[in-house]
CSV table of C-alpha atoms in Angstrom, one decimal:
chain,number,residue,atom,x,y,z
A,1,UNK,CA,-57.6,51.4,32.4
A,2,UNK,CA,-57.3,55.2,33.1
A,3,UNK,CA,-60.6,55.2,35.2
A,4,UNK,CA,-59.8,51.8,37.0
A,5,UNK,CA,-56.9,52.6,38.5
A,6,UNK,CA,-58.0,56.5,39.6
A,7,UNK,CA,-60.9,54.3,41.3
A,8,UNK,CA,-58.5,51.9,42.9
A,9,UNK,CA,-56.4,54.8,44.5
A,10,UNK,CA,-59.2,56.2,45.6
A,11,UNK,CA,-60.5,53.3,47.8
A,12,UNK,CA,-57.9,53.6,50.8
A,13,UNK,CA,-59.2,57.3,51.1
A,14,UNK,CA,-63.2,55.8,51.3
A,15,UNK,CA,-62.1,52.9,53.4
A,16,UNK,CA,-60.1,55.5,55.9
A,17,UNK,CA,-62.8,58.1,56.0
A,18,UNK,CA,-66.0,55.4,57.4
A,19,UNK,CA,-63.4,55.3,60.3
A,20,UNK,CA,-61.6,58.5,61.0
A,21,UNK,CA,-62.4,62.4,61.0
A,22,UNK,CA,-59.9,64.6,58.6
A,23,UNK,CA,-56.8,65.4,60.9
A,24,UNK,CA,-57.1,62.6,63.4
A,25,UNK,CA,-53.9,60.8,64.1
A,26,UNK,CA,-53.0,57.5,63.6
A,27,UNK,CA,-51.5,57.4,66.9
A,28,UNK,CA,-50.7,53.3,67.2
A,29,UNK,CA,-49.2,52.6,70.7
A,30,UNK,CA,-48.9,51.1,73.7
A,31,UNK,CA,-50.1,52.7,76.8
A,32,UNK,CA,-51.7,52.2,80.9
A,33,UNK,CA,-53.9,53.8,82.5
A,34,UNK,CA,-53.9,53.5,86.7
A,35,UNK,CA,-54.9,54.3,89.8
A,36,UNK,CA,-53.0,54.3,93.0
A,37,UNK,CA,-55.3,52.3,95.4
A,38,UNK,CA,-53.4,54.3,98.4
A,39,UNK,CA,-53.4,58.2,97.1
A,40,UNK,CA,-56.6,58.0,94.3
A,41,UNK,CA,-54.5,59.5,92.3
A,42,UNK,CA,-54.9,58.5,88.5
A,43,UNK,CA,-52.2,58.1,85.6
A,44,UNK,CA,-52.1,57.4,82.0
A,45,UNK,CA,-48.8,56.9,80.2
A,46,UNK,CA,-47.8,56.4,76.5
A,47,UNK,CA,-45.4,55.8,74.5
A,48,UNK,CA,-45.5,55.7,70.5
A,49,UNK,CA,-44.2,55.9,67.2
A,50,UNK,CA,-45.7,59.0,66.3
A,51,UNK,CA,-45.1,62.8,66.7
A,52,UNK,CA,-46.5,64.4,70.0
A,53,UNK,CA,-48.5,61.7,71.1
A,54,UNK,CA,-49.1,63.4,74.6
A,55,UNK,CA,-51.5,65.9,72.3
A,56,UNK,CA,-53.9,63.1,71.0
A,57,UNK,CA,-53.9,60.0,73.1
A,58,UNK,CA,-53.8,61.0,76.5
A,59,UNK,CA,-56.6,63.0,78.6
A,60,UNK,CA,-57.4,62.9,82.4
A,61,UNK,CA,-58.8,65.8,85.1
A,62,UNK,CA,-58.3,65.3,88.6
A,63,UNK,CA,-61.0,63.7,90.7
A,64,UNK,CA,-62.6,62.2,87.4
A,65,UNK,CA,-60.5,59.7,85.7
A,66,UNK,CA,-58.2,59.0,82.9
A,67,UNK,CA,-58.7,58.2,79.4
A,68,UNK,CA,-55.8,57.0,76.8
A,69,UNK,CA,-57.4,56.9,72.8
A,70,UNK,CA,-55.5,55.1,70.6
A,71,UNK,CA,-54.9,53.1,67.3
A,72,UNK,CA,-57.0,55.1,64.8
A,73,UNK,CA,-57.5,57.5,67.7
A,74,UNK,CA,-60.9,59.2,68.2
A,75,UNK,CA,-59.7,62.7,70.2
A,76,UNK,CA,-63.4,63.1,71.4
A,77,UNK,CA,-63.1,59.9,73.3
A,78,UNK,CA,-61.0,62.3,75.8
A,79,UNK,CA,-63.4,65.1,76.0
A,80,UNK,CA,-66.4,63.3,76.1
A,81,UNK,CA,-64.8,59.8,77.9
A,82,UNK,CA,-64.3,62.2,81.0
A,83,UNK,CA,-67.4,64.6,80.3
A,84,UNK,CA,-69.3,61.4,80.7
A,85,UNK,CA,-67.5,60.3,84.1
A,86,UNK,CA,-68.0,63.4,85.8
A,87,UNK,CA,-71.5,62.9,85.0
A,88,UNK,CA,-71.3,60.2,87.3
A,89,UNK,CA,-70.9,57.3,84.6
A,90,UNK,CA,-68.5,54.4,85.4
A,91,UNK,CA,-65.6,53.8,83.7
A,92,UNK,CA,-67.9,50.8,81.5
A,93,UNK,CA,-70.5,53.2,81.1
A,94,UNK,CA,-68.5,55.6,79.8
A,95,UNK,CA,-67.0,53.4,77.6
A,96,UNK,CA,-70.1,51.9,76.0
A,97,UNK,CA,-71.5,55.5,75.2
A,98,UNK,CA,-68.3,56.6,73.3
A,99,UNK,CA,-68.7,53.0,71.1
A,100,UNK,CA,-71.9,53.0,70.6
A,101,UNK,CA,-72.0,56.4,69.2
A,102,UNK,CA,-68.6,55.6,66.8
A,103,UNK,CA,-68.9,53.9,63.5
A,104,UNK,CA,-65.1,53.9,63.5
A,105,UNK,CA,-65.2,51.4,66.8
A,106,UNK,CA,-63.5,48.3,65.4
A,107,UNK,CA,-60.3,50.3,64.4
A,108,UNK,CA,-60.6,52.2,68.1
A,109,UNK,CA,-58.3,50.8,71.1
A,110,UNK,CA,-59.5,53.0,74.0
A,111,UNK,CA,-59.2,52.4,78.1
A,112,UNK,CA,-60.8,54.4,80.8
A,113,UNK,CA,-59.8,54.4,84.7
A,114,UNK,CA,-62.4,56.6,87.3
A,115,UNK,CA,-61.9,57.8,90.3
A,116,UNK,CA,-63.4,55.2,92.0
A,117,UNK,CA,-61.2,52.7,90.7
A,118,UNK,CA,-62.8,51.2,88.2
A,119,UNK,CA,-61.3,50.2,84.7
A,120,UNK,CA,-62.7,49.5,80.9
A,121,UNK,CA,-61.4,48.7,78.1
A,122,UNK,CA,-61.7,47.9,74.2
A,123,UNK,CA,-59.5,46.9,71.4
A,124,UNK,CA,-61.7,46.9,68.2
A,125,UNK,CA,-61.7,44.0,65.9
A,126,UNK,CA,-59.6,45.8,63.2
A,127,UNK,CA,-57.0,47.1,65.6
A,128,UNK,CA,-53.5,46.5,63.4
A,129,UNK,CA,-51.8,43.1,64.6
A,130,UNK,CA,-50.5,42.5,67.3
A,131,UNK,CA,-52.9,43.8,69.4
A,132,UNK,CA,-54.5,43.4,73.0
A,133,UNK,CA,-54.9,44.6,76.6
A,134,UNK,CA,-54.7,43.5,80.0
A,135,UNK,CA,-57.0,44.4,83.1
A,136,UNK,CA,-56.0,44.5,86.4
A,137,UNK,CA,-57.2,45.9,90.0
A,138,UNK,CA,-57.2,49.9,89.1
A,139,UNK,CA,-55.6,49.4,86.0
A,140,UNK,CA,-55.4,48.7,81.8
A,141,UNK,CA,-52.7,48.4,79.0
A,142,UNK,CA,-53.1,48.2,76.2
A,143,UNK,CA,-51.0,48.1,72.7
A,144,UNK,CA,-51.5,47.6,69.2
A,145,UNK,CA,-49.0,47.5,66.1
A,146,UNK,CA,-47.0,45.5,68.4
A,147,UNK,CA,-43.6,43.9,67.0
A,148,UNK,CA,-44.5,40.6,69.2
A,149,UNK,CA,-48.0,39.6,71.1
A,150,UNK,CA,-46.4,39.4,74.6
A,151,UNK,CA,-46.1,43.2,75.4
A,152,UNK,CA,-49.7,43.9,77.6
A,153,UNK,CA,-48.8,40.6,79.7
A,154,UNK,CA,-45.0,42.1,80.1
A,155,UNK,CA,-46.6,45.6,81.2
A,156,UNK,CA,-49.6,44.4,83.5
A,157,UNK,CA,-46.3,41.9,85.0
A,158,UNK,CA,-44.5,45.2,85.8
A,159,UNK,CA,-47.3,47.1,87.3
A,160,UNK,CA,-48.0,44.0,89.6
A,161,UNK,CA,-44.5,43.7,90.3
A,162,UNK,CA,-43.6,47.0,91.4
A,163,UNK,CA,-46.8,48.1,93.7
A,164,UNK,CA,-44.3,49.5,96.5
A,165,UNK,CA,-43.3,52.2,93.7
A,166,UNK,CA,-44.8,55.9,93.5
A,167,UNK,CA,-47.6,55.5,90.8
A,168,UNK,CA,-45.7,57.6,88.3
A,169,UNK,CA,-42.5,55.5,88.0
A,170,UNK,CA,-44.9,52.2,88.4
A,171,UNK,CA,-46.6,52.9,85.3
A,172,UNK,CA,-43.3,53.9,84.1
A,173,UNK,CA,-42.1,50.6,84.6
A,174,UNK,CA,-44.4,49.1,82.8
A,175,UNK,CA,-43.9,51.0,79.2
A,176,UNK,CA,-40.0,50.2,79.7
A,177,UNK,CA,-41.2,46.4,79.6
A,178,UNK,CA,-43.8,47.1,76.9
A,179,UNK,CA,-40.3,48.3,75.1
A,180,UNK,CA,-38.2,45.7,76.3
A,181,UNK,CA,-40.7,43.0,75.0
A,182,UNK,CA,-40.5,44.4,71.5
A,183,UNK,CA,-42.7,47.9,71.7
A,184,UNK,CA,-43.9,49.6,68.6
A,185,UNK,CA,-42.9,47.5,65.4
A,186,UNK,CA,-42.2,51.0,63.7
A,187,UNK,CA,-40.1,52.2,66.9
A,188,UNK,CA,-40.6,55.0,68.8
A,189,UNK,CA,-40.7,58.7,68.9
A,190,UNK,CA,-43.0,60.2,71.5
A,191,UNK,CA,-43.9,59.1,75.5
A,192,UNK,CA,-45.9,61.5,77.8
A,193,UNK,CA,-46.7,61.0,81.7
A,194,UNK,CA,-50.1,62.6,82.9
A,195,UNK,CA,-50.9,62.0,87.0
A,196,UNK,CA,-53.7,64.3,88.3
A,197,UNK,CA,-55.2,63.8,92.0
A,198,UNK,CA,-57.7,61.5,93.4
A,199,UNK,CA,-59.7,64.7,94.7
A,200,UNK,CA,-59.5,68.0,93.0
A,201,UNK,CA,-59.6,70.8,95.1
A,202,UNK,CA,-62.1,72.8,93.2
A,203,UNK,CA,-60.0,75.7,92.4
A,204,UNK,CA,-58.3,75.5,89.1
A,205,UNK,CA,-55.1,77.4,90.0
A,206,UNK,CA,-54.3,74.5,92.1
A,207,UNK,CA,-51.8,71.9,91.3
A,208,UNK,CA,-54.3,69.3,90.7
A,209,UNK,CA,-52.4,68.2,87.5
A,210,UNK,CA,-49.3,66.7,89.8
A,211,UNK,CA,-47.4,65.5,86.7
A,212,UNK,CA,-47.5,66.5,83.2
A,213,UNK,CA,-44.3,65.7,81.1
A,214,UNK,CA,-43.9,65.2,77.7
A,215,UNK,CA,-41.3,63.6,75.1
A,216,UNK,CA,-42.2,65.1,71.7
A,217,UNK,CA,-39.7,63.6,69.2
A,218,UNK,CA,-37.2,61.8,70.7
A,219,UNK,CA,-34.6,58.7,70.0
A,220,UNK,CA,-35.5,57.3,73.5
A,221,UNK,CA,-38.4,58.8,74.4
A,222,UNK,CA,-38.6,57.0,77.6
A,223,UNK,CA,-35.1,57.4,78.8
A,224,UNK,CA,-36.0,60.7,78.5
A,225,UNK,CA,-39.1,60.7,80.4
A,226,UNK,CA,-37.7,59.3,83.4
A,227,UNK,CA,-34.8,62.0,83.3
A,228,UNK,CA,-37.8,64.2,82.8
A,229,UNK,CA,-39.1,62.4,85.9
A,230,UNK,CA,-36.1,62.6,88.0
A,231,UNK,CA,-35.8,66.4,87.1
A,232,UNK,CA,-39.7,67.3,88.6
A,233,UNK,CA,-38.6,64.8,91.9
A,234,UNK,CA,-35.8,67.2,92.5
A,235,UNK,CA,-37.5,70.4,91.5
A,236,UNK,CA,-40.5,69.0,94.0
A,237,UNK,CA,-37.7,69.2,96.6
A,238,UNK,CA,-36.5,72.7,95.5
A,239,UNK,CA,-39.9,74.1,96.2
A,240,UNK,CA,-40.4,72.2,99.5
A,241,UNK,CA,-36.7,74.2,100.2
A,242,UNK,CA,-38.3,77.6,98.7
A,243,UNK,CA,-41.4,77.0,101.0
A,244,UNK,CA,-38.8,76.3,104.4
A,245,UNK,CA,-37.4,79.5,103.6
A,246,UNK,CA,-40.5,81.6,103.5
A,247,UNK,CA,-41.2,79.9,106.5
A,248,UNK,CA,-37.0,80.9,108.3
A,249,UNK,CA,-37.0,76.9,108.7
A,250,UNK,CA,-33.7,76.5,107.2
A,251,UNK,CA,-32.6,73.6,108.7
A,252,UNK,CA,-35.6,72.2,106.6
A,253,UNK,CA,-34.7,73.8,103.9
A,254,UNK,CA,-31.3,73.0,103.6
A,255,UNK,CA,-32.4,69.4,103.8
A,256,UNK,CA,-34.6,70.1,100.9
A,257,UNK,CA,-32.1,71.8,98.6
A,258,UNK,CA,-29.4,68.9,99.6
A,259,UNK,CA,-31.7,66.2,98.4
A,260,UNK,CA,-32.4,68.0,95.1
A,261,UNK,CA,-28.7,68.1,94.5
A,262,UNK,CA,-28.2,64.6,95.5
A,263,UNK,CA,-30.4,63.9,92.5
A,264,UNK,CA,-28.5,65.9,89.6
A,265,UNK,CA,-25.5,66.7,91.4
A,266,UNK,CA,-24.3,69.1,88.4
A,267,UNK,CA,-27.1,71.6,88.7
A,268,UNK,CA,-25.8,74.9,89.3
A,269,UNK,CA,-29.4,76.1,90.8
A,270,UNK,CA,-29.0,73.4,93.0
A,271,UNK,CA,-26.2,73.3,94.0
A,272,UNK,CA,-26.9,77.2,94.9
A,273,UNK,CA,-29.7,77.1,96.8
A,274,UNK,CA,-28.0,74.3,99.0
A,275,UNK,CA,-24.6,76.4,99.3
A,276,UNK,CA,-26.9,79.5,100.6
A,277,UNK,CA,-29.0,77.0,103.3
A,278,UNK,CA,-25.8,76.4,104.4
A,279,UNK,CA,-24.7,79.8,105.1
A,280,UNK,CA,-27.8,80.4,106.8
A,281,UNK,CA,-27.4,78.0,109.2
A,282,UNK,CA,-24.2,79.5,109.9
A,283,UNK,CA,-21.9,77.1,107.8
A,284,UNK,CA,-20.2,80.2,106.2
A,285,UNK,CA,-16.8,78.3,105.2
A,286,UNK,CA,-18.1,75.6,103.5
A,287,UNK,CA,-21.2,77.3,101.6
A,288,UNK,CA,-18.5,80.0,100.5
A,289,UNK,CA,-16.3,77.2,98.9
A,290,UNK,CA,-19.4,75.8,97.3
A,291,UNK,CA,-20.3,79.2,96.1
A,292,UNK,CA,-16.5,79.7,94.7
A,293,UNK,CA,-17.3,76.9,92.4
A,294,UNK,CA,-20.3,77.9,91.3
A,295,UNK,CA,-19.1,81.3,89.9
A,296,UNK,CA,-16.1,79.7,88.0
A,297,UNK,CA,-19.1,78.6,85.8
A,298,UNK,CA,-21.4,81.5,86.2
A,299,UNK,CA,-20.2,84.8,87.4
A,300,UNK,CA,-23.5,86.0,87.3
A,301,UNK,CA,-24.5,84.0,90.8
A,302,UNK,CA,-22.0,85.9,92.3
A,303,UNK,CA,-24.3,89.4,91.5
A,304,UNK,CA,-27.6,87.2,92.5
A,305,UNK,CA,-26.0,86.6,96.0
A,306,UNK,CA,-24.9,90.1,96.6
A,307,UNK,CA,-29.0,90.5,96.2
A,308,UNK,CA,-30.6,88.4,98.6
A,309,UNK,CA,-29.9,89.7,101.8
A,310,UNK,CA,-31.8,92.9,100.9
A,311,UNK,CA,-34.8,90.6,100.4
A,312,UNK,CA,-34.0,88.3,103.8
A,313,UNK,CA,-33.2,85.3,101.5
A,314,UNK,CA,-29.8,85.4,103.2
A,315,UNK,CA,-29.7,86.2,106.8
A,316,UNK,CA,-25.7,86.6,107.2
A,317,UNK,CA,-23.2,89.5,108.5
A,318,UNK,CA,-21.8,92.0,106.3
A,319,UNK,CA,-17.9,90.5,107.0
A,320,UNK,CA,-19.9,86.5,106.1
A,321,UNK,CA,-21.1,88.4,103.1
A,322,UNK,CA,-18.1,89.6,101.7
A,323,UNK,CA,-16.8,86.0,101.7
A,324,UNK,CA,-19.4,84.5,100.3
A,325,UNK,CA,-18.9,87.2,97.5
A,326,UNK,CA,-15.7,87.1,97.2
């Protein structure tokens, strides 16, 4: 009896290992990968019921492709899914090399999106109920472990529906209605957002990754990607303000930092680097009342602004300074 029931444990453990490597995760999801038709620029989004699921499931390199692995997920499918595109494989024939190499292929759910627009998918036959994908024009979801069977047609329905949106917060919209039509049947935990560019420029200390956020562990992981989301739109205007006022364009600038603030008023940074736009376009009243606030919460903004003229970040008289400083 002894020996029959050690050998019955023991057959999940075989069973598991003719499909997955030792550390692999069992990252079951729902994800998209895209490309935006106007910019080239590729995306692949995910959210799951697992820990850090932007580490394992999610892989793209600018001017390549994208590739989300999931379900029993096979992290070489990443590595070698884009290896394989750069090599000048389409998405498809990509995609058949990675499965015809992987015994595991039944319990794989992978989706590849190139460069040149092109999209493949596969959901293995063993891919844990319910389970499925959609393909578009320049784009694939995918899901599996699925509370109800309708959630790829709910997120293809948003993409479709919302082509006028920036790519990032289109594929955004459709995991909110991968969520909204039921989502994980665990629940959720982790989301990531990966957009590189179309082209890359060659150089790798370029931006050519031009979103990369992450949701680790989280009770609403994709309320707080698209806080996360907001956040990098605002910052993108803080450095198109930085960049004015390298150039002395502050009128620009000041345009930038107000747009940033508009999108999280409550940010003392932005709500700084507006105030001090504004004195250098010779607003001195009403940046020093904006300033006066600002160091009711922090004093130390109040040192950082006696600094900046010394530097030419602020451009005002010694009698403007002193009431700015005040």
């Amino acid at each position: 009896m002894r020996n029959i029931l050690l050998l019955l444990l023991s057959l999940p453990v075989i069973a598991s290992a003719q499909h997955t490597r030792q550390g692999d995760p069992f990252a079951h999801t729902f994800s998209i990968v895209a490309r935006d038709e106007k910019t080239g620029d590729l995306a692949v989004a995910v959210q799951s019921h697992w820990f850090s699921v932007g580490t394992s499931v999610s892989w793209g390199e600018a001017g390549v492709g994208v590739v989300a692995t999931q379900s029993f997920t096979n992290k070489s499918f990443g590595i070698r899914g884009l290896q394989l595109l750069k090599s000048g494989k389409t998405a498809r024939q990509a995609l058949d090399e990675l499965l015809r190499t992987d015994e595991g292929r039944e319990v794989r759910q992978v989706a590849i999106a190139d460069a040149r627009g092109n999209v493949a998918v596969h959901t293995g036959k063993k891919c844990i109920d319910f389970a499925g994908h959609r393909t578009g024009k320049n784009f694939s979801v995918q899901a599996n472990m699925m509370l109800t069977n309708t959630v790829p047609d709910a997120m293809a329905k948003a993409f479709d529906a919302n082509a006028k949106l920036p790519l990032p917060e289109r594929v955004l919209s459709a995991l909110n209605a991968a969520q909204a039509a039921g989502g994980d049947i665990r629940g959720r935990q982790s989301a990531v957002l990966l957009v590189v560019k179309g082209k890359a420029t060659g150089a790798p200390w370029d931006d050519n990754h031009l979103i990369d956020l992450r949701v680790d562990d989280a009770v609403q992981p994709l309320a707080e990607l698209a806080r996360l989301l907001r956040t990098h739109r605002a910052y993108e205007y803080m450095n198109s303000g930085d960049l004015a006022t390298e150039k002395n364009d502050m009128k620009a600038a000041m345009q930038a930092y107000g747009s940033a603030m508009k999108l999280f008023p409550k940010n003392l940074e932005m709500q700084y680097w507006t105030a001090i736009a504004l004195a250098n376009t010779k607003q001195v009243p009403k940046a020093a009342g904006m300033l006066q606030r600002i160091y009711a919460q922090d004093g130390n903004w109040r040192e950082l602004t006696r600094r900046l003229p010394k530097v030419g970040l602020l451009t005002v008289s010694t009698a403007d300074l002193a009431q700015l400083v005040k």
